[in-house]
PDB file of C-alpha atoms in Angstrom:
ATOM      1  CA  MET S   1     156.472  60.215 130.178  1.00 85.00           C
ATOM      2  CA  HIS S   2     155.668  63.566 129.510  1.00 84.00           C
ATOM      3  CA  SER S   3     152.870  66.006 129.025  1.00 86.00           C
ATOM      4  CA  GLU S   4     151.609  69.291 128.300  1.00 88.00           C
ATOM      5  CA  PHE S   5     149.849  71.956 128.711  1.00 90.00           C
ATOM      6  CA  LEU S   6     148.987  74.356 126.250  1.00 87.00           C
ATOM      7  CA  ASP S   7     146.939  77.762 126.726  1.00 92.00           C
ATOM      8  CA  VAL S   8     143.883  77.716 124.847  1.00 93.00           C
ATOM      9  CA  PRO S   9     142.867  81.934 124.402  1.00 93.00           C
ATOM     10  CA  ASP S  10     140.395  83.655 126.109  1.00 93.00           C
ATOM     11  CA  GLY S  11     137.433  83.694 123.886  1.00 93.00           C
ATOM     12  CA  LYS S  12     138.110  80.269 122.411  1.00 94.00           C
ATOM     13  CA  LEU S  13     137.521  76.663 122.692  1.00 93.00           C
ATOM     14  CA  ALA S  14     139.662  73.273 122.580  1.00 94.00           C
ATOM     15  CA  ALA S  15     138.414  69.898 121.536  1.00 94.00           C
ATOM     16  CA  VAL S  16     140.279  66.766 120.908  1.00 96.00           C
ATOM     17  CA  VAL S  17     138.875  65.449 117.419  1.00 97.00           C
ATOM     18  CA  THR S  18     138.696  61.513 116.542  1.00 98.00           C
ATOM     19  CA  HIS S  19     138.034  60.783 113.202  1.00 98.00           C
ATOM     20  CA  LEU S  20     136.565  56.954 112.327  1.00 98.00           C
ATOM     21  CA  GLN S  21     136.102  55.339 109.567  1.00 98.00           C
ATOM     22  CA  MET S  22     134.604  51.808 108.465  1.00 98.00           C
ATOM     23  CA  PHE S  23     135.557  50.121 104.941  1.00 98.00           C
ATOM     24  CA  GLU S  24     132.524  47.978 104.665  1.00 97.00           C
ATOM     25  CA  ARG S  25     128.576  47.203 106.307  1.00 97.00           C
ATOM     26  CA  PRO S  26     129.313  45.478 109.545  1.00 96.00           C
ATOM     27  CA  ALA S  27     126.563  43.126 110.520  1.00 95.00           C
ATOM     28  CA  ALA S  28     123.069  44.273 111.176  1.00 93.00           C
ATOM     29  CA  ARG S  29     122.171  45.159 115.204  1.00 91.00           C
ATOM     30  CA  PRO S  30     119.327  44.515 116.084  1.00 90.00           C
ATOM     31  CA  VAL S  31     116.937  47.249 116.975  1.00 89.00           C
ATOM     32  CA  PRO S  32     114.017  48.335 119.123  1.00 85.00           C
ATOM     33  CA  PRO S  33     110.801  49.288 117.512  1.00 87.00           C
ATOM     34  CA  VAL S  34     110.701  52.524 117.054  1.00 89.00           C
ATOM     35  CA  ALA S  35     107.797  54.902 116.829  1.00 88.00           C
ATOM     36  CA  ALA S  36     109.832  57.463 114.361  1.00 92.00           C
ATOM     37  CA  VAL S  37     110.259  57.512 110.575  1.00 95.00           C
ATOM     38  CA  LEU S  38     113.260  58.731 108.374  1.00 96.00           C
ATOM     39  CA  THR S  39     111.733  61.574 105.903  1.00 97.00           C
ATOM     40  CA  GLU S  40     114.332  62.591 102.850  1.00 97.00           C
ATOM     41  CA  HIS S  41     114.259  66.754 102.511  1.00 97.00           C
ATOM     42  CA  PRO S  42     116.642  67.145  98.961  1.00 95.00           C
ATOM     43  CA  THR S  43     117.012  70.549  99.278  1.00 96.00           C
ATOM     44  CA  PRO S  44     115.937  71.512 102.920  1.00 97.00           C
ATOM     45  CA  ASP S  45     114.480  75.216 104.129  1.00 96.00           C
ATOM     46  CA  LEU S  46     117.265  76.290 105.586  1.00 96.00           C
ATOM     47  CA  GLY S  47     115.330  77.674 108.923  1.00 95.00           C
ATOM     48  CA  TRP S  48     113.566  74.461 108.980  1.00 97.00           C
ATOM     49  CA  TYR S  49     117.461  72.981 108.894  1.00 96.00           C
ATOM     50  CA  ARG S  50     119.057  75.445 111.530  1.00 95.00           C
ATOM     51  CA  ASP S  51     116.559  74.525 113.392  1.00 95.00           C
ATOM     52  CA  LEU S  52     116.284  70.881 113.405  1.00 96.00           C
ATOM     53  CA  PHE S  53     120.565  71.586 113.880  1.00 95.00           C
ATOM     54  CA  SER S  54     120.192  73.606 117.032  1.00 93.00           C
ATOM     55  CA  ARG S  55     117.340  71.215 118.488  1.00 93.00           C
ATOM     56  CA  VAL S  56     119.671  68.535 117.965  1.00 94.00           C
ATOM     57  CA  GLY S  57     123.153  70.254 119.045  1.00 91.00           C
ATOM     58  CA  SER S  58     123.138  73.265 121.018  1.00 86.00           C
ATOM     59  CA  ASP S  59     123.792  71.031 124.116  1.00 87.00           C
ATOM     60  CA  TRP S  60     126.838  69.964 122.031  1.00 90.00           C
ATOM     61  CA  MET S  61     127.817  72.917 120.900  1.00 88.00           C
ATOM     62  CA  TRP S  62     127.244  72.589 117.446  1.00 90.00           C
ATOM     63  CA  PHE S  63     127.862  76.135 116.011  1.00 89.00           C
ATOM     64  CA  SER S  64     129.641  75.560 112.376  1.00 88.00           C
ATOM     65  CA  ARG S  65     126.014  75.297 110.374  1.00 90.00           C
ATOM     66  CA  GLN S  66     124.797  78.086 112.886  1.00 87.00           C
ATOM     67  CA  GLY S  67     127.057  81.042 111.940  1.00 84.00           C
ATOM     68  CA  MET S  68     127.470  80.229 107.914  1.00 91.00           C
ATOM     69  CA  PRO S  69     126.174  82.235 105.060  1.00 95.00           C
ATOM     70  CA  ASP S  70     122.880  81.151 103.969  1.00 96.00           C
ATOM     71  CA  ALA S  71     124.643  80.806  99.870  1.00 97.00           C
ATOM     72  CA  ASP S  72     127.024  78.525 101.835  1.00 97.00           C
ATOM     73  CA  LEU S  73     124.936  76.177 103.466  1.00 97.00           C
ATOM     74  CA  ALA S  74     122.824  76.102 100.610  1.00 97.00           C
ATOM     75  CA  ALA S  75     125.445  75.175  98.479  1.00 97.00           C
ATOM     76  CA  ILE S  76     126.085  72.034 101.002  1.00 97.00           C
ATOM     77  CA  LEU S  77     122.802  71.305 101.383  1.00 97.00           C
ATOM     78  CA  HIS S  78     121.212  71.686  98.146  1.00 97.00           C
ATOM     79  CA  ASP S  79     123.724  69.292  96.622  1.00 97.00           C
ATOM     80  CA  GLU S  80     122.645  66.239  94.533  1.00 96.00           C
ATOM     81  CA  LYS S  81     125.136  64.530  96.575  1.00 97.00           C
ATOM     82  CA  THR S  82     124.392  65.569  99.547  1.00 98.00           C
ATOM     83  CA  ARG S  83     121.360  63.500 101.505  1.00 98.00           C
ATOM     84  CA  VAL S  84     119.792  65.142 104.743  1.00 98.00           C
ATOM     85  CA  PHE S  85     117.224  62.925 106.989  1.00 98.00           C
ATOM     86  CA  ALA S  86     114.907  63.810 109.617  1.00 97.00           C
ATOM     87  CA  VAL S  87     114.010  61.656 111.944  1.00 96.00           C
ATOM     88  CA  GLU S  88     110.417  62.185 112.451  1.00 95.00           C
ATOM     89  CA  VAL S  89     107.862  61.366 115.188  1.00 93.00           C
ATOM     90  CA  GLU S  90     104.062  62.472 114.769  1.00 92.00           C
ATOM     91  CA  GLY S  91     104.854  64.801 111.914  1.00 91.00           C
ATOM     92  CA  ARG S  92     107.906  66.787 113.826  1.00 93.00           C
ATOM     93  CA  ALA S  93     111.469  66.600 113.328  1.00 95.00           C
ATOM     94  CA  GLU S  94     113.737  64.990 116.327  1.00 95.00           C
ATOM     95  CA  GLY S  95     116.564  63.843 114.575  1.00 96.00           C
ATOM     96  CA  LEU S  96     119.338  64.355 112.347  1.00 97.00           C
ATOM     97  CA  LEU S  97     121.028  62.515 109.690  1.00 98.00           C
ATOM     98  CA  GLU S  98     123.311  64.495 106.612  1.00 98.00           C
ATOM     99  CA  LEU S  99     125.339  61.578 104.465  1.00 98.00           C
ATOM    100  CA  ASP S 100     127.790  63.856 102.844  1.00 98.00           C
ATOM    101  CA  PHE S 101     128.996  62.267  99.225  1.00 98.00           C
ATOM    102  CA  ARG S 102     130.816  64.636  97.238  1.00 97.00           C
ATOM    103  CA  THR S 103     134.008  63.246  97.368  1.00 97.00           C
ATOM    104  CA  PRO S 104     133.672  59.384  94.500  1.00 97.00           C
ATOM    105  CA  GLY S 105     133.801  56.640  96.444  1.00 97.00           C
ATOM    106  CA  GLU S 106     133.360  57.594  99.740  1.00 98.00           C
ATOM    107  CA  CYS S 107     130.332  58.778 102.205  1.00 98.00           C
ATOM    108  CA  GLU S 108     130.480  61.096 105.939  1.00 98.00           C
ATOM    109  CA  LEU S 109     128.664  60.426 108.331  1.00 98.00           C
ATOM    110  CA  GLY S 110     128.490  64.617 108.184  1.00 96.00           C
ATOM    111  CA  TYR S 111     125.803  65.330 111.183  1.00 96.00           C
ATOM    112  CA  PHE S 112     124.083  62.179 113.178  1.00 96.00           C
ATOM    113  CA  GLY S 113     121.978  63.440 116.299  1.00 94.00           C
ATOM    114  CA  LEU S 114     118.578  63.320 117.981  1.00 94.00           C
ATOM    115  CA  THR S 115     117.199  65.551 120.165  1.00 93.00           C
ATOM    116  CA  SER S 116     116.896  65.240 124.011  1.00 89.00           C
ATOM    117  CA  ALA S 117     113.631  63.864 123.709  1.00 87.00           C
ATOM    118  CA  MET S 118     114.421  61.222 121.552  1.00 88.00           C
ATOM    119  CA  VAL S 119     117.582  60.169 123.665  1.00 83.00           C
ATOM    120  CA  GLY S 120     117.935  56.652 126.112  1.00 82.00           C
ATOM    121  CA  THR S 121     114.589  55.496 123.233  1.00 84.00           C
ATOM    122  CA  GLY S 122     116.558  53.357 120.927  1.00 86.00           C
ATOM    123  CA  ALA S 123     116.193  55.294 117.685  1.00 91.00           C
ATOM    124  CA  GLY S 124     120.648  56.291 118.065  1.00 93.00           C
ATOM    125  CA  ARG S 125     120.831  52.972 117.233  1.00 94.00           C
ATOM    126  CA  TRP S 126     117.463  52.909 114.610  1.00 95.00           C
ATOM    127  CA  LEU S 127     118.591  55.916 113.179  1.00 96.00           C
ATOM    128  CA  MET S 128     122.605  54.421 112.669  1.00 97.00           C
ATOM    129  CA  GLU S 129     121.529  51.344 110.990  1.00 96.00           C
ATOM    130  CA  GLN S 130     119.408  53.346 108.482  1.00 96.00           C
ATOM    131  CA  ALA S 131     122.247  55.337 107.481  1.00 98.00           C
ATOM    132  CA  LEU S 132     125.069  52.547 107.264  1.00 98.00           C
ATOM    133  CA  ASP S 133     122.145  51.376 105.098  1.00 97.00           C
ATOM    134  CA  LEU S 134     121.857  54.275 102.997  1.00 98.00           C
ATOM    135  CA  ALA S 135     125.255  54.461 102.742  1.00 98.00           C
ATOM    136  CA  TRP S 136     126.175  51.259 102.019  1.00 98.00           C
ATOM    137  CA  ALA S 137     123.934  51.163  99.325  1.00 97.00           C
ATOM    138  CA  GLN S 138     125.379  53.928  96.913  1.00 97.00           C
ATOM    139  CA  PRO S 139     129.072  52.214  95.207  1.00 97.00           C
ATOM    140  CA  ILE S 140     131.830  53.279  98.552  1.00 98.00           C
ATOM    141  CA  THR S 141     134.648  52.002  99.824  1.00 98.00           C
ATOM    142  CA  ARG S 142     134.481  54.259 102.780  1.00 98.00           C
ATOM    143  CA  LEU S 143     132.464  55.596 105.214  1.00 98.00           C
ATOM    144  CA  HIS S 144     134.453  58.145 107.758  1.00 98.00           C
ATOM    145  CA  VAL S 145     132.927  60.352 110.720  1.00 98.00           C
ATOM    146  CA  HIS S 146     134.143  62.419 113.135  1.00 97.00           C
ATOM    147  CA  THR S 147     133.553  63.456 116.288  1.00 97.00           C
ATOM    148  CA  CYS S 148     135.119  65.230 119.547  1.00 95.00           C
ATOM    149  CA  THR S 149     134.930  65.916 123.197  1.00 94.00           C
ATOM    150  CA  LEU S 150     132.460  68.693 123.252  1.00 93.00           C
ATOM    151  CA  ASP S 151     129.884  66.424 121.871  1.00 92.00           C
ATOM    152  CA  SER S 152     127.644  64.005 124.243  1.00 90.00           C
ATOM    153  CA  PRO S 153     129.916  61.532 125.996  1.00 91.00           C
ATOM    154  CA  GLN S 154     128.187  58.695 124.840  1.00 91.00           C
ATOM    155  CA  ALA S 155     129.163  59.242 120.613  1.00 94.00           C
ATOM    156  CA  LEU S 156     132.280  57.966 120.347  1.00 97.00           C
ATOM    157  CA  PRO S 157     132.098  55.034 122.534  1.00 97.00           C
ATOM    158  CA  PHE S 158     127.981  54.592 120.238  1.00 96.00           C
ATOM    159  CA  TYR S 159     130.249  54.962 117.128  1.00 98.00           C
ATOM    160  CA  ILE S 160     132.496  51.858 117.907  1.00 98.00           C
ATOM    161  CA  ARG S 161     129.367  49.711 119.306  1.00 96.00           C
ATOM    162  CA  SER S 162     128.453  50.897 115.488  1.00 97.00           C
ATOM    163  CA  GLY S 163     131.837  48.892 113.773  1.00 97.00           C
ATOM    164  CA  PHE S 164     133.573  52.518 113.167  1.00 98.00           C
ATOM    165  CA  THR S 165     137.533  52.404 113.898  1.00 98.00           C
ATOM    166  CA  ALA S 166     139.712  55.299 115.106  1.00 98.00           C
ATOM    167  CA  TYR S 167     142.219  56.241 113.335  1.00 98.00           C
ATOM    168  CA  ARG S 168     143.397  59.885 114.064  1.00 98.00           C
ATOM    169  CA  ARG S 169     143.199  62.600 116.541  1.00 97.00           C
ATOM    170  CA  GLN S 170     143.691  66.142 116.531  1.00 97.00           C
ATOM    171  CA  VAL S 171     143.321  69.415 118.676  1.00 95.00           C
ATOM    172  CA  GLU S 172     140.513  71.724 117.141  1.00 94.00           C
ATOM    173  CA  ILE S 173     140.591  75.252 118.515  1.00 94.00           C
ATOM    174  CA  ALA S 174     137.682  77.842 117.568  1.00 92.00           C
ATOM    175  CA  ASP S 175     136.444  80.653 118.545  1.00 93.00           C
ATOM    176  CA  ASP S 176     133.545  79.773 121.919  1.00 93.00           C
ATOM    177  CA  PRO S 177     130.166  80.315 119.465  1.00 92.00           C
ATOM    178  CA  ARG S 178     128.368  81.639 123.021  1.00 93.00           C
ATOM    179  CA  LYS S 179     130.849  84.877 122.675  1.00 92.00           C
ATOM    180  CA  ILE S 180     130.171  86.060 119.367  1.00 91.00           C
ATOM    181  CA  GLY S 181     126.618  85.158 118.674  1.00 90.00           C
ATOM    182  CA  VAL S 182     126.154  82.367 116.932  1.00 89.00           C
ATOM    183  CA  LEU S 183     125.004  80.519 119.870  1.00 88.00           C
ATOM    184  CA  PRO S 184     122.841  81.568 123.170  1.00 89.00           C
ATOM    185  CA  ALA S 185     125.361  81.753 125.914  1.00 91.00           C
ATOM    186  CA  ASP S 186     123.437  79.569 127.976  1.00 90.00           C
ATOM    187  CA  ALA S 187     124.201  76.196 125.208  1.00 88.00           C
ATOM    188  CA  SER S 188     126.707  73.940 126.706  1.00 89.00           C
ATOM    189  CA  PRO S 189     126.408  74.600 130.126  1.00 88.00           C
ATOM    190  CA  GLN S 190     128.649  72.151 130.939  1.00 88.00           C
ATOM    191  CA  GLU S 191     131.643  74.285 128.518  1.00 90.00           C
ATOM    192  CA  PRO S 192     132.198  77.312 131.293  1.00 90.00           C
ATOM    193  CA  ILE S 193     132.312  80.639 129.068  1.00 90.00           C
ATOM    194  CA  ILE S 194     136.186  81.737 129.712  1.00 90.00           C
TER     195      ILE S 194
END
């Protein structure tokens, strides 16, 4: 058996990324009652989106959209083949679902997550069932997603329980967003800054 340790330069983060996919809608799973509604935002305001993105993902080092120039982010979010939804509770957005249909015949589950206030309420399973219904209502033959070791440790097993199968693993090395000002220094405290 052989293992190898590779140095990660100061100011960088390394994560193992797992890619998952499915080729048909799995059987629906029962979901608990959830006091939330799913609302589509066809051309979301970028400030609103970044706020929700941050509230859902800053504990898990979601940073890719935070440092993106407005024009680049708008090009993705305002594309008619990208669908953005918010999980709303009493009028406040508490979860994010982003489905990307820009590749013909496919859908990428681009972003999927809940604020800490919603974790443990059953809303994740409810949201996944909504996502599966919305994705497979379109003429696709493949739904895919990726997650990484910076994300919640619950994410990967949740995707597998939801019917996805892992098919590829990669190592991603990126600038630590806390060191370059994209995220606050106290984001993701479980990941030490080096």
